[in-house]
Short mmCIF file of C-alpha atoms and ligand atoms in Angstrom, two decimals:
data_model
loop_
_atom_site.label_atom_id
_atom_site.label_comp_id
_atom_site.label_asym_id
_atom_site.label_seq_id
_atom_site.Cartn_x
_atom_site.Cartn_y
_atom_site.Cartn_z
CA UNK T 30 0.00 0.00 0.00
CA UNK T 31 1.25 3.49 -0.85
CA UNK T 32 2.47 5.69 1.98
CA UNK T 33 -0.08 8.10 3.49
CA UNK T 34 1.71 11.39 3.98
CA UNK T 35 0.55 14.19 6.32
CA UNK T 36 0.72 17.93 6.78
CA UNK T 37 3.27 19.28 9.27
CA UNK T 38 1.58 21.87 11.50
CA UNK T 39 2.73 23.02 14.94
CA UNK T 40 5.42 20.36 14.86
CA UNK T 41 2.90 17.53 14.46
CA UNK T 42 2.19 15.33 11.44
CA UNK T 43 -1.54 15.76 10.87
CA UNK T 44 -4.29 15.01 8.33
CA UNK T 45 -6.28 17.70 6.51
CA UNK T 46 -9.41 19.02 8.22
CA UNK T 47 -11.41 17.71 5.26
CA UNK T 48 -10.09 14.17 5.81
CA UNK T 49 -9.63 13.99 2.03
CA UNK T 50 -6.45 12.95 0.23
CA UNK T 51 -4.96 13.33 -3.24
CA UNK T 52 -2.71 10.97 -5.18
CA UNK T 53 0.82 11.58 -6.39
CA UNK T 54 1.89 9.29 -9.25
CA UNK T 55 5.20 8.77 -11.01
CA UNK T 56 5.03 10.58 -14.39
CA UNK T 57 7.35 7.94 -15.88
CA UNK T 58 4.99 5.15 -14.81
CA UNK T 59 1.47 6.16 -13.91
CA UNK T 60 0.85 2.76 -12.31
CA UNK T 61 3.28 3.66 -9.56
CA UNK T 62 1.58 5.54 -6.74
CA UNK T 63 4.22 7.51 -4.86
CA UNK T 64 1.84 8.30 -2.01
CA UNK T 65 -1.37 10.01 -1.00
CA UNK T 66 -1.37 13.46 0.57
CA UNK T 67 -3.79 15.56 2.63
CA UNK T 68 -6.14 17.66 0.53
CA UNK T 69 -6.15 20.71 2.74
CA UNK T 70 -8.17 23.91 2.68
CA UNK T 71 -8.52 27.26 4.52
CA UNK T 72 -9.00 25.53 7.89
CA UNK T 73 -5.58 23.90 7.71
CA UNK T 74 -3.95 27.17 6.59
CA UNK T 75 -5.53 28.91 9.57
CA UNK T 76 -4.04 26.35 11.96
CA UNK T 77 -0.64 26.69 10.28
CA UNK T 78 -0.77 30.49 10.55
CA UNK T 79 -1.74 30.24 14.24
CA UNK T 80 1.23 28.03 14.87
CA UNK T 81 3.56 30.37 12.95
CA UNK T 82 2.19 33.29 14.96
CA UNK T 83 2.66 31.57 18.31
CA UNK T 84 6.30 30.72 17.65
CA UNK T 85 7.32 34.00 15.99
CA UNK T 86 8.51 35.85 19.09
CA UNK T 87 10.83 33.14 20.41
CA UNK T 88 12.23 32.34 16.98
CA UNK T 89 12.89 35.95 16.03
CA UNK T 90 14.52 36.57 19.43
CA UNK T 91 16.99 33.72 18.95
CA UNK T 92 20.44 35.17 18.06
CA UNK T 93 20.89 35.06 14.30
CA UNK T 94 24.10 32.97 14.40
CA UNK T 95 22.17 30.33 16.40
CA UNK T 96 19.47 30.22 13.75
CA UNK T 97 22.26 29.91 11.19
CA UNK T 98 23.71 26.91 13.05
CA UNK T 99 20.36 25.10 12.88
CA UNK T 100 20.16 25.72 9.13
CA UNK T 101 23.75 24.54 8.72
CA UNK T 102 22.74 21.30 10.48
CA UNK T 103 19.89 20.97 7.98
CA UNK T 104 22.57 21.15 5.27
CA UNK T 105 24.53 18.35 6.99
CA UNK T 106 21.43 16.12 7.10
CA UNK T 107 20.73 16.85 3.44
CA UNK T 108 24.27 15.70 2.63
CA UNK T 109 23.62 12.42 4.49
CA UNK T 110 20.24 11.92 2.80
CA UNK T 111 21.15 13.31 -0.62
CA UNK T 112 20.67 10.08 -2.56
CA UNK T 113 17.37 9.29 -0.83
CA UNK T 114 16.04 12.79 -1.62
CA UNK T 115 17.14 12.49 -5.27
CA UNK T 116 15.43 9.12 -5.66
CA UNK T 117 12.15 10.37 -4.16
CA UNK T 118 12.27 13.49 -6.33
CA UNK T 119 12.90 11.56 -9.54
CA UNK T 120 10.07 9.19 -8.68
CA UNK T 121 7.54 11.96 -8.14
CA UNK T 122 8.50 14.40 -10.91
CA UNK T 123 10.58 12.48 -13.41
CA UNK T 124 13.76 14.54 -13.70
CA UNK T 125 16.81 12.30 -14.24
CA UNK T 126 18.85 11.32 -11.20
CA UNK T 127 21.88 13.43 -12.14
CA UNK T 128 19.59 16.46 -12.08
CA UNK T 129 17.69 15.60 -8.91
CA UNK T 130 21.05 15.12 -7.19
CA UNK T 131 21.96 18.59 -8.51
CA UNK T 132 18.65 19.99 -7.26
CA UNK T 133 19.40 18.58 -3.80
CA UNK T 134 22.96 19.92 -3.95
CA UNK T 135 21.57 23.39 -4.60
CA UNK T 136 19.58 23.00 -1.37
CA UNK T 137 22.72 21.95 0.49
CA UNK T 138 24.69 24.91 -0.87
CA UNK T 139 21.84 27.23 0.10
CA UNK T 140 21.82 25.79 3.65
CA UNK T 141 25.55 26.41 4.05
CA UNK T 142 25.18 29.91 2.62
CA UNK T 143 22.50 30.55 5.27
CA UNK T 144 24.84 29.19 7.95
CA UNK T 145 27.49 31.73 6.88
CA UNK T 146 24.96 34.53 6.53
CA UNK T 147 24.05 33.95 10.19
CA UNK T 148 27.35 35.60 11.11
CA UNK T 149 27.00 38.38 8.54
CA UNK T 150 23.54 39.68 7.69
CA UNK T 151 25.15 43.07 7.31
CA UNK T 152 23.44 46.40 7.65
CA UNK T 153 25.31 49.57 6.81
CA UNK T 154 27.00 52.21 8.91
CA UNK T 155 27.64 55.60 7.38
CA UNK T 156 28.78 59.04 8.57
CA UNK T 157 26.12 61.46 9.80
CA UNK T 158 25.75 64.98 8.46
CA UNK T 159 25.71 66.13 12.11
CA UNK T 160 28.44 65.85 14.75
CA UNK T 161 28.16 63.43 17.67
CA UNK T 162 25.69 61.23 15.90
CA UNK T 163 25.95 57.57 14.80
CA UNK T 164 23.90 56.06 12.02
CA UNK T 165 23.36 52.45 10.98
CA UNK T 166 20.76 50.00 9.73
CA UNK T 167 19.60 46.63 11.05
CA UNK T 168 17.39 43.96 9.49
CA UNK T 169 14.23 42.83 11.25
CA UNK T 170 11.92 39.94 10.30
CA UNK T 171 8.65 40.76 8.57
CA UNK T 172 6.65 38.14 10.50
CA UNK T 173 4.96 35.18 8.85
CA UNK T 174 6.21 34.21 5.39
CA UNK T 175 3.89 32.40 2.98
CA UNK T 176 5.93 30.23 0.60
CA UNK T 177 4.34 28.87 -2.60
CA UNK T 178 6.56 26.82 -4.88
CA UNK T 179 6.43 25.11 -8.30
CA UNK T 180 7.14 21.46 -9.00
CA UNK T 181 10.22 21.64 -11.24
CA UNK T 182 12.84 22.31 -8.52
CA UNK T 183 11.13 20.72 -5.53
CA UNK T 184 14.09 21.00 -3.15
CA UNK T 185 16.16 23.88 -4.52
CA UNK T 186 13.37 26.44 -4.78
CA UNK T 187 11.82 25.84 -1.34
CA UNK T 188 15.31 26.11 0.19
CA UNK T 189 15.97 29.35 -1.72
CA UNK T 190 12.97 30.79 0.05
CA UNK T 191 12.68 29.02 3.41
CA UNK T 192 16.32 29.27 4.54
CA UNK T 193 16.47 33.07 4.08
CA UNK T 194 12.98 33.47 5.59
CA UNK T 195 14.04 31.52 8.69
CA UNK T 196 17.47 33.03 9.07
CA UNK T 197 16.01 36.54 9.09
CA UNK T 198 13.66 35.47 11.91
CA UNK T 199 10.37 34.85 10.13
CA UNK T 200 8.17 31.83 10.70
CA UNK T 201 6.81 29.96 7.70
CA UNK T 202 3.67 28.51 6.12
CA UNK T 203 4.71 26.46 3.10
CA UNK T 204 2.51 25.18 0.27
CA UNK T 205 4.43 23.03 -2.21
CA UNK T 206 3.23 22.15 -5.71
CA UNK T 207 0.80 19.23 -5.73
CA UNK T 208 3.06 17.29 -8.13
CA UNK T 209 5.98 17.27 -5.67
CA UNK T 210 4.68 16.94 -2.11
CA UNK T 211 6.95 14.02 -1.16
CA UNK T 212 10.14 16.08 -1.53
CA UNK T 213 8.52 18.84 0.54
CA UNK T 214 7.72 16.28 3.19
CA UNK T 215 11.36 15.18 3.35
CA UNK T 216 12.45 18.81 3.66
CA UNK T 217 10.18 19.25 6.70
CA UNK T 218 11.59 16.09 8.31
CA UNK T 219 15.09 17.48 7.81
CA UNK T 220 14.29 20.91 9.30
CA UNK T 221 12.65 19.23 12.29
CA UNK T 222 15.63 16.93 12.84
CA UNK T 223 18.05 19.86 12.47
CA UNK T 224 16.38 21.56 15.43
CA UNK T 225 14.01 24.13 13.93
CA UNK T 226 11.59 24.54 16.88
CA UNK T 227 8.16 23.02 16.49
CA UNK T 228 5.63 25.31 14.85
CA UNK T 229 8.22 27.58 13.20
CA UNK T 230 7.82 25.89 9.81
CA UNK T 231 4.44 24.53 8.74
CA UNK T 232 3.62 22.49 5.67
CA UNK T 233 0.13 22.53 4.17
CA UNK T 234 -0.48 20.33 1.11
CA UNK T 235 -3.31 20.92 -1.30
CA UNK T 236 -4.56 22.83 -4.32
CA UNK T 237 -3.39 26.35 -5.10
CA UNK T 238 -6.97 27.54 -5.47
CA UNK T 239 -7.71 26.62 -1.82
CA UNK T 240 -4.49 26.44 0.17
CA UNK T 241 -2.56 29.01 -1.89
CA UNK T 242 -5.42 31.51 -1.91
CA UNK T 243 -5.97 31.11 1.84
CA UNK T 244 -2.31 32.00 2.44
CA UNK T 245 -2.57 35.06 0.20
CA UNK T 246 -5.73 36.28 1.91
CA UNK T 247 -4.64 35.70 5.50
CA UNK T 248 -4.07 39.09 7.15
CA UNK T 249 -1.37 37.70 9.47
CA UNK T 250 0.88 36.65 6.59
CA UNK T 251 3.28 39.54 5.99
CA UNK T 252 5.23 38.40 2.96
CA UNK T 253 4.53 35.96 0.16
CA UNK T 254 7.31 34.45 -1.88
CA UNK T 255 6.05 32.74 -5.03
CA UNK T 256 7.70 30.91 -7.90
CA UNK T 257 5.54 29.68 -10.76
CA UNK T 258 3.83 30.78 -13.94
CA UNK T 259 3.30 34.43 -14.87
CA UNK T 260 -0.43 33.76 -15.04
CA UNK T 261 -0.68 32.68 -11.39
CA UNK T 262 1.95 35.25 -10.42
CA UNK T 263 -0.26 38.11 -11.52
CA UNK T 264 -3.14 36.63 -9.52
CA UNK T 265 -0.85 36.46 -6.46
CA UNK T 266 0.12 40.11 -6.88
CA UNK T 267 -3.52 41.13 -7.28
CA UNK T 268 -4.73 39.37 -4.12
CA UNK T 269 -1.73 40.41 -2.02
CA UNK T 270 -2.07 43.98 -3.24
CA UNK T 271 -5.38 44.26 -1.39
CA UNK T 272 -3.68 43.80 1.99
CA UNK T 273 -0.41 45.45 0.93
CA UNK T 274 1.66 42.34 1.58
CA UNK T 275 5.19 42.25 0.30
CA UNK T 276 5.30 39.87 -2.65
CA UNK T 277 8.26 38.35 -4.40
CA UNK T 278 7.46 36.79 -7.78
CA UNK T 279 9.77 34.56 -9.83
CA UNK T 280 7.90 33.68 -13.01
CA UNK T 281 8.19 32.30 -16.54
CA UNK T 282 10.79 32.60 -19.26
CA UNK T 283 11.33 32.30 -23.02
CA UNK T 284 15.07 32.18 -23.00
CA UNK T 285 17.20 32.71 -26.11
CA UNK T 286 20.53 31.21 -27.03
CA UNK T 287 22.21 33.26 -29.77
CA UNK T 288 24.83 31.50 -31.89
CA UNK T 289 27.06 33.69 -34.05
CA UNK T 290 28.94 32.37 -37.08
CA UNK T 291 32.28 32.70 -35.28
CA UNK T 292 31.15 30.48 -32.38
CA UNK T 293 32.69 27.16 -31.40
CA UNK T 294 29.96 25.03 -33.04
CA UNK T 295 30.50 21.88 -30.99
CA UNK T 296 30.37 23.85 -27.77
CA UNK T 297 27.22 25.68 -28.90
CA UNK T 298 25.54 22.36 -29.76
CA UNK T 299 26.37 20.89 -26.33
CA UNK T 300 24.93 24.07 -24.84
CA UNK T 301 21.66 24.05 -26.73
CA UNK T 302 21.07 20.34 -26.11
CA UNK T 303 21.51 20.79 -22.39
CA UNK T 304 19.62 24.09 -22.32
CA UNK T 305 16.64 22.95 -24.39
CA UNK T 306 16.24 19.32 -23.38
CA UNK T 307 17.74 19.17 -19.85
CA UNK T 308 14.90 18.71 -17.32
CA UNK T 309 12.86 17.84 -20.44
CA UNK T 310 12.70 21.57 -21.17
CA UNK T 311 10.72 22.14 -17.99
CA UNK T 312 12.91 24.83 -16.50
CA UNK T 313 12.14 28.51 -16.16
CA UNK T 314 15.60 29.03 -17.68
CA UNK T 315 15.21 26.43 -20.46
CA UNK T 316 16.60 27.42 -23.85
CA UNK T 317 13.37 27.61 -25.82
CA UNK T 318 14.66 29.80 -28.66
CA UNK T 319 17.80 29.26 -30.71
CA UNK T 320 18.67 32.44 -32.59
CA UNK T 321 21.27 31.60 -35.16
CA UNK T 322 23.16 33.45 -37.86
CA UNK T 323 21.94 32.33 -41.30
CA UNK T 324 25.44 31.51 -42.62
CA UNK T 325 25.78 28.55 -40.22
CA UNK T 326 22.10 27.63 -39.87
CA UNK T 327 21.91 24.57 -42.13
CA UNK T 328 25.12 22.94 -40.94
CA UNK T 329 24.29 23.62 -37.30
CA UNK T 330 20.79 22.21 -37.62
CA UNK T 331 21.91 18.96 -39.20
CA UNK T 332 24.51 18.49 -36.44
CA UNK T 333 21.92 19.34 -33.78
CA UNK T 334 19.32 16.90 -35.09
CA UNK T 335 21.91 14.10 -35.18
CA UNK T 336 22.69 14.76 -31.53
CA UNK T 337 19.03 15.11 -30.50
CA UNK T 338 18.31 11.69 -32.05
CA UNK T 339 20.85 10.15 -29.68
CA UNK T 340 19.22 11.46 -26.49
CA UNK T 341 17.95 8.51 -24.49
CA UNK T 342 14.38 9.01 -23.36
CA UNK T 343 13.18 7.05 -20.34
CA UNK T 344 12.62 6.71 -16.64
CA UNK T 345 14.89 9.14 -14.81
CA UNK T 346 15.77 6.41 -12.30
CA UNK T 347 17.90 4.69 -14.97
CA UNK T 348 21.35 6.24 -14.84
CA UNK T 349 21.73 6.16 -18.63
CA UNK T 350 18.56 8.19 -19.34
CA UNK T 351 19.13 11.68 -20.77
CA UNK T 352 15.56 12.96 -20.82
CA UNK T 353 12.72 11.99 -18.47
CA UNK T 354 8.96 12.45 -18.78
CA UNK T 355 6.70 15.49 -18.82
CA UNK T 356 5.30 16.21 -15.38
CA UNK T 357 1.69 15.17 -16.04
CA UNK T 358 -0.90 14.51 -18.72
CA UNK T 359 -2.30 18.05 -18.75
CA UNK T 360 1.14 19.55 -19.35
CA UNK T 361 1.88 16.95 -22.03
CA UNK T 362 -1.33 17.89 -23.84
CA UNK T 363 -0.48 21.57 -23.55
CA UNK T 364 2.89 20.93 -25.21
CA UNK T 365 1.31 18.79 -27.97
CA UNK T 366 -1.12 21.63 -28.57
CA UNK T 367 1.78 24.07 -28.96
CA UNK T 368 3.36 21.66 -31.45
CA UNK T 369 0.15 21.85 -33.50
CA UNK T 370 0.17 25.63 -33.20
CA UNK T 371 3.75 25.70 -34.51
CA UNK T 372 2.81 23.56 -37.52
CA UNK T 373 -0.26 25.68 -38.24
CA UNK T 374 1.78 28.88 -37.99
CA UNK T 375 4.00 27.61 -40.79
CA UNK T 376 7.12 26.59 -38.87
CA UNK T 377 8.93 23.45 -40.08
CA UNK T 378 9.02 20.54 -37.66
CA UNK T 379 12.44 19.05 -38.39
CA UNK T 380 12.59 16.63 -35.49
CA UNK T 381 10.29 15.04 -32.90
CA UNK T 382 6.95 16.54 -32.06
CA UNK T 383 5.22 13.42 -30.85
CA UNK T 384 4.59 11.16 -27.90
CA UNK T 385 7.23 8.58 -27.14
CA UNK T 386 5.87 5.21 -26.04
CA UNK T 387 8.69 2.73 -26.69
CA UNK T 388 9.30 0.00 -24.10
CA UNK T 389 9.17 1.22 -20.52
CA UNK T 390 7.84 4.58 -21.74
CA UNK T 391 4.42 3.18 -22.65
CA UNK T 392 3.05 4.02 -19.21
CA UNK T 393 4.42 7.53 -18.88
CA UNK T 394 4.04 11.06 -20.23
CA UNK T 395 6.98 11.04 -22.62
CA UNK T 396 7.63 13.26 -25.63
CA UNK T 397 10.46 13.26 -28.15
CA UNK T 398 12.78 16.27 -28.19
CA UNK T 399 11.21 18.66 -30.69
CA UNK T 400 12.88 21.14 -33.04
CA UNK T 401 11.12 23.71 -35.22
CA UNK T 402 12.96 25.72 -37.87
CA UNK T 403 11.67 28.59 -40.05
CA UNK T 404 10.24 30.14 -36.92
CA UNK T 405 9.41 33.83 -37.24
CA UNK T 406 9.85 36.10 -34.22
CA UNK T 407 6.14 36.88 -33.99
CA UNK T 408 4.89 33.30 -34.01
CA UNK T 409 3.33 32.07 -30.77
CA UNK T 410 5.93 29.29 -30.46
CA UNK T 411 8.59 32.03 -30.52
CA UNK T 412 6.93 34.16 -27.86
CA UNK T 413 4.97 32.02 -25.39
CA UNK T 414 6.39 29.80 -22.67
CA UNK T 415 5.73 26.17 -23.69
CA UNK T 416 7.54 24.55 -20.75
CA UNK T 417 8.57 21.39 -22.54
CA UNK T 418 11.29 20.00 -24.82
CA UNK T 419 10.43 22.24 -27.77
CA UNK T 420 13.09 24.38 -29.42
CA UNK T 421 12.10 27.19 -31.79
CA UNK T 422 14.92 28.10 -34.19
CA UNK T 423 14.99 31.61 -35.64
CA UNK T 424 17.42 32.54 -38.41
CA UNK T 425 18.94 36.04 -38.34
CA UNK T 426 21.27 38.07 -40.59
CA UNK T 427 23.58 39.59 -38.00
CA UNK T 428 24.22 40.43 -34.38
CA UNK T 429 21.88 43.43 -34.23
CA UNK T 430 18.97 41.41 -35.54
CA UNK T 431 19.79 38.61 -33.09
CA UNK T 432 19.53 40.94 -30.11
CA UNK T 433 16.34 42.50 -31.46
CA UNK T 434 14.73 39.08 -31.84
CA UNK T 435 15.99 37.95 -28.42
CA UNK T 436 14.30 40.93 -26.79
CA UNK T 437 11.03 40.47 -28.70
CA UNK T 438 9.24 38.63 -25.87
CA UNK T 439 7.48 39.69 -22.70
CA UNK T 440 9.81 37.60 -20.52
CA UNK T 441 13.40 38.30 -19.49
CA UNK T 442 14.90 35.62 -17.27
CA UNK T 443 18.00 34.07 -18.82
CA UNK T 444 19.90 34.61 -22.07
CA UNK T 445 23.01 33.31 -23.74
CA UNK T 446 25.36 34.03 -26.63
CA UNK T 447 28.00 31.81 -28.22
CA UNK T 448 30.68 33.84 -29.93
CA UNK T 449 34.45 34.27 -29.99
CA UNK T 450 34.07 37.98 -30.68
CA UNK T 451 34.57 40.02 -27.53
CA UNK T 452 32.60 42.96 -28.93
CA UNK T 453 29.52 40.82 -29.51
CA UNK T 454 29.84 39.33 -26.05
CA UNK T 455 30.11 42.72 -24.37
CA UNK T 456 27.28 44.22 -26.41
CA UNK T 457 25.08 41.22 -25.59
CA UNK T 458 25.74 41.71 -21.86
CA UNK T 459 24.74 45.34 -22.29
CA UNK T 460 21.68 44.92 -24.52
CA UNK T 461 19.97 41.60 -23.81
CA UNK T 462 16.86 42.26 -21.73
CA UNK T 463 17.28 39.54 -19.11
CA UNK T 464 18.20 39.09 -15.46
CA UNK T 465 20.95 36.63 -16.43
CA UNK T 466 23.32 36.53 -19.42
CA UNK T 467 25.69 33.65 -20.13
CA UNK T 468 28.63 33.92 -22.50
CA UNK T 469 29.55 30.63 -24.21
CA UNK T 470 27.33 28.68 -21.80
CA UNK T 471 23.68 27.65 -22.02
CA UNK T 472 20.82 29.56 -20.40
CA UNK T 473 20.60 27.16 -17.44
CA UNK T 474 22.90 26.73 -14.44
CA UNK T 475 22.46 29.18 -11.58
CA UNK T 476 24.76 29.31 -8.53
CA UNK T 477 23.22 29.87 -5.11
CA UNK T 478 25.33 32.85 -4.04
CA UNK T 479 24.36 35.00 -7.02
CA UNK T 480 21.12 36.86 -7.68
CA UNK T 481 18.54 34.90 -9.62
CA UNK T 482 15.51 36.45 -11.29
CA UNK T 483 14.40 38.29 -14.37
CA UNK T 484 13.09 41.48 -15.92
CA UNK T 485 9.76 42.26 -17.63
CA UNK T 486 7.02 39.67 -16.96
CA UNK T 487 9.46 37.25 -15.37
CA UNK T 488 8.99 38.87 -11.99
CA UNK T 489 8.48 41.97 -9.93
CA UNK T 490 12.05 43.04 -9.38
CA UNK T 491 13.17 40.83 -6.50
CA UNK T 492 16.09 38.45 -6.75
CA UNK T 493 16.54 35.09 -5.06
CA UNK T 494 19.97 33.68 -4.26
CA UNK T 495 22.85 35.21 -2.32
CA UNK T 496 22.31 38.13 0.02
CA UNK T 497 19.50 39.47 -2.18
CA UNK T 498 17.14 36.71 -1.02
CA UNK T 499 17.53 37.96 2.55
CA UNK T 500 16.17 41.38 1.62
CA UNK T 501 12.87 39.82 0.52
CA UNK T 502 12.18 38.61 4.05
CA UNK T 503 13.52 41.60 6.00
CA UNK T 504 12.36 45.00 7.08
CA UNK T 505 15.18 47.53 7.21
CA UNK T 506 15.30 49.64 10.36
CA UNK T 507 17.38 52.81 10.28
CA UNK T 508 18.89 53.81 13.63
CA UNK T 509 20.04 57.35 14.58
CA UNK T 510 21.91 57.75 17.91
CA UNK T 511 22.50 61.33 18.95
CA UNK T 512 25.04 61.76 21.76
CA UNK T 513 25.54 65.55 21.40
CA UNK T 514 23.32 66.28 24.41
CA UNK T 515 21.40 68.92 22.49
CA UNK T 516 18.67 69.12 19.84
CA UNK T 517 20.35 68.84 16.45
CA UNK T 518 18.25 69.50 13.38
CA UNK T 519 19.12 67.60 10.22
CA UNK T 520 19.03 69.72 7.04
CA UNK T 521 18.52 72.91 9.13
CA UNK T 522 21.65 73.07 11.31
CA UNK T 523 23.67 71.75 8.40
CA UNK T 524 22.47 74.18 5.74
CA UNK T 525 25.35 75.86 3.91
CA UNK T 526 25.08 79.63 4.46
CA UNK T 527 26.35 81.75 1.58
P1 NAD D 2 2.03 27.22 -11.42
O1 NAD D 2 1.99 28.71 -11.54
O2 NAD D 2 0.97 26.43 -12.06
O3 NAD D 2 2.00 26.81 -9.86
C1 NAD D 2 2.95 27.28 -8.94
C2 NAD D 2 2.39 27.13 -7.53
O4 NAD D 2 1.28 28.01 -7.37
C3 NAD D 2 1.88 25.73 -7.20
O5 NAD D 2 2.23 25.41 -5.88
C4 NAD D 2 0.36 25.91 -7.34
O6 NAD D 2 -0.37 24.97 -6.57
C5 NAD D 2 0.19 27.31 -6.79
N1 NAD D 2 -1.05 27.99 -7.18
C6 NAD D 2 -1.84 27.75 -8.26
N2 NAD D 2 -2.90 28.59 -8.24
C7 NAD D 2 -2.78 29.38 -7.16
C8 NAD D 2 -3.56 30.44 -6.61
N3 NAD D 2 -4.67 30.87 -7.18
N4 NAD D 2 -3.13 31.03 -5.48
C9 NAD D 2 -1.98 30.63 -4.88
N5 NAD D 2 -1.22 29.62 -5.34
C10 NAD D 2 -1.60 29.00 -6.47
O7 NAD D 2 3.49 26.78 -11.92
P2 NAD D 2 4.12 25.31 -12.08
O8 NAD D 2 3.48 24.59 -13.23
O9 NAD D 2 4.19 24.62 -10.75
O10 NAD D 2 5.62 25.69 -12.49
C11 NAD D 2 5.98 26.05 -13.78
C12 NAD D 2 6.12 27.55 -13.92
O11 NAD D 2 7.01 28.04 -12.93
C13 NAD D 2 6.72 27.96 -15.26
O12 NAD D 2 6.05 29.08 -15.74
C14 NAD D 2 8.17 28.30 -14.90
O13 NAD D 2 8.80 29.18 -15.80
C15 NAD D 2 8.00 28.88 -13.54
N6 NAD D 2 9.24 28.83 -12.79
C16 NAD D 2 9.90 30.00 -12.56
C17 NAD D 2 11.11 30.01 -11.87
C18 NAD D 2 11.84 31.30 -11.59
O14 NAD D 2 12.65 31.32 -10.68
N7 NAD D 2 11.60 32.37 -12.33
C19 NAD D 2 11.64 28.79 -11.42
C20 NAD D 2 10.94 27.62 -11.67
C21 NAD D 2 9.74 27.64 -12.35
#
């Protein structure tokens, strides 16, 4: 019988108030039931918020380095349980083991960053315009942080949010994606074992429309950190706007890889294969557009198709698999629909574009890697996020046109250019409208100590990763200490008299 998982509220493992459960199945083999999970609603969110409220004072009063030590211990436990986490993650969302190990490693790195940040969390000190006065800033917690995460990085993304939220002294109500609740469950076990006091972190499983909305609408939740689609992101901003909550949004992408005629072709092909078909194209940073100079287009495409043919599709639990399944049937149908749209728009399907059902794949949501050429910049497959292994190839005359095409979308997360020309590289850094630009590397591959996020509809200006993530969960207090023994008036006593 499949495991019956629970919510984690007030330090206890509990069922949903409704008593209902939902299933979580392996997308590589729908006959495999990973587990059943509590189908929660507003009542469970209310309990989680109460618990987060009750524990806030003690947690936020704990010295920050002590909080850091607890999070460092969580990192140690993740190291010990890395393989177990990767296996569970692959089973519930399909990504190949190499990648789920990487996803877990990102969580470990983020834990150790938080451990270090516990002895930093710098404010600033600066000279005053008045004598005998000291000025500095400190960071204070906001209160209760609502964390809503997507399914494609089930360990990395929750850690990007929850470690900074906790280190800065907030307590947490966490709603993971319904496709990846088992990884979230493991994360809670780890935080508990590491010594996060009971009730400080609370996990509520269930649908976004019930659990997510209840978090957004709860007046005691002070900050919401969301990663997911731009569509849901704008809903989050709308609801949170009503109660003036702080909201951090990390949303979709339509990331370009530009390849200039002077590029190292083999390197560029490795890059586009990994960028477009790694994680089965289900990354916010996936390379979904290849923008290529016309002089090398035909040669490059025939080399690329040869390599794409060799990608081994299958269950991510097999070490030799290169590309796992699509997350679920609905997403698979959405991608197939986009493939039809591409054909109807007049693009040429040069490889893939269909379900893959060979051997062990007959019971999963598998697609072949898909490549469209003759894509025009205004086609829907060139502009909309498909979130699958579909690459739209756009031919351009020169560098200027490449940049223009790259910027011709409403998203701006990641971007990449392959060139040996320093001028092109520098101009791309300057002119590509994106939060991240890679030179001679694919659009994927963030590091946890650097800011991560995008421009335009990819977000609302916040950045996760590094010290920037800590700002999302902090209020800045400015402190003025006057030891002159008299009333000093800023701007008035200091005015320059001519
Ligand atoms: P999604 O927007 O469908 O869901 C994200 C989360 O929001 C889930 O937990 C879902 O249950 C919840 N949710 C749904 N409706 C809600 C509502 N009304 N109120 C509150 N919560 C609600 O996204 P997904 O399919 O899980 O993930 C894929 C998307 O995430 C893609 O668009 C991808 O680009 C994006 N993404 C972005 C980043 C980034 O850092 N920019 C990283 C990973 C994924």
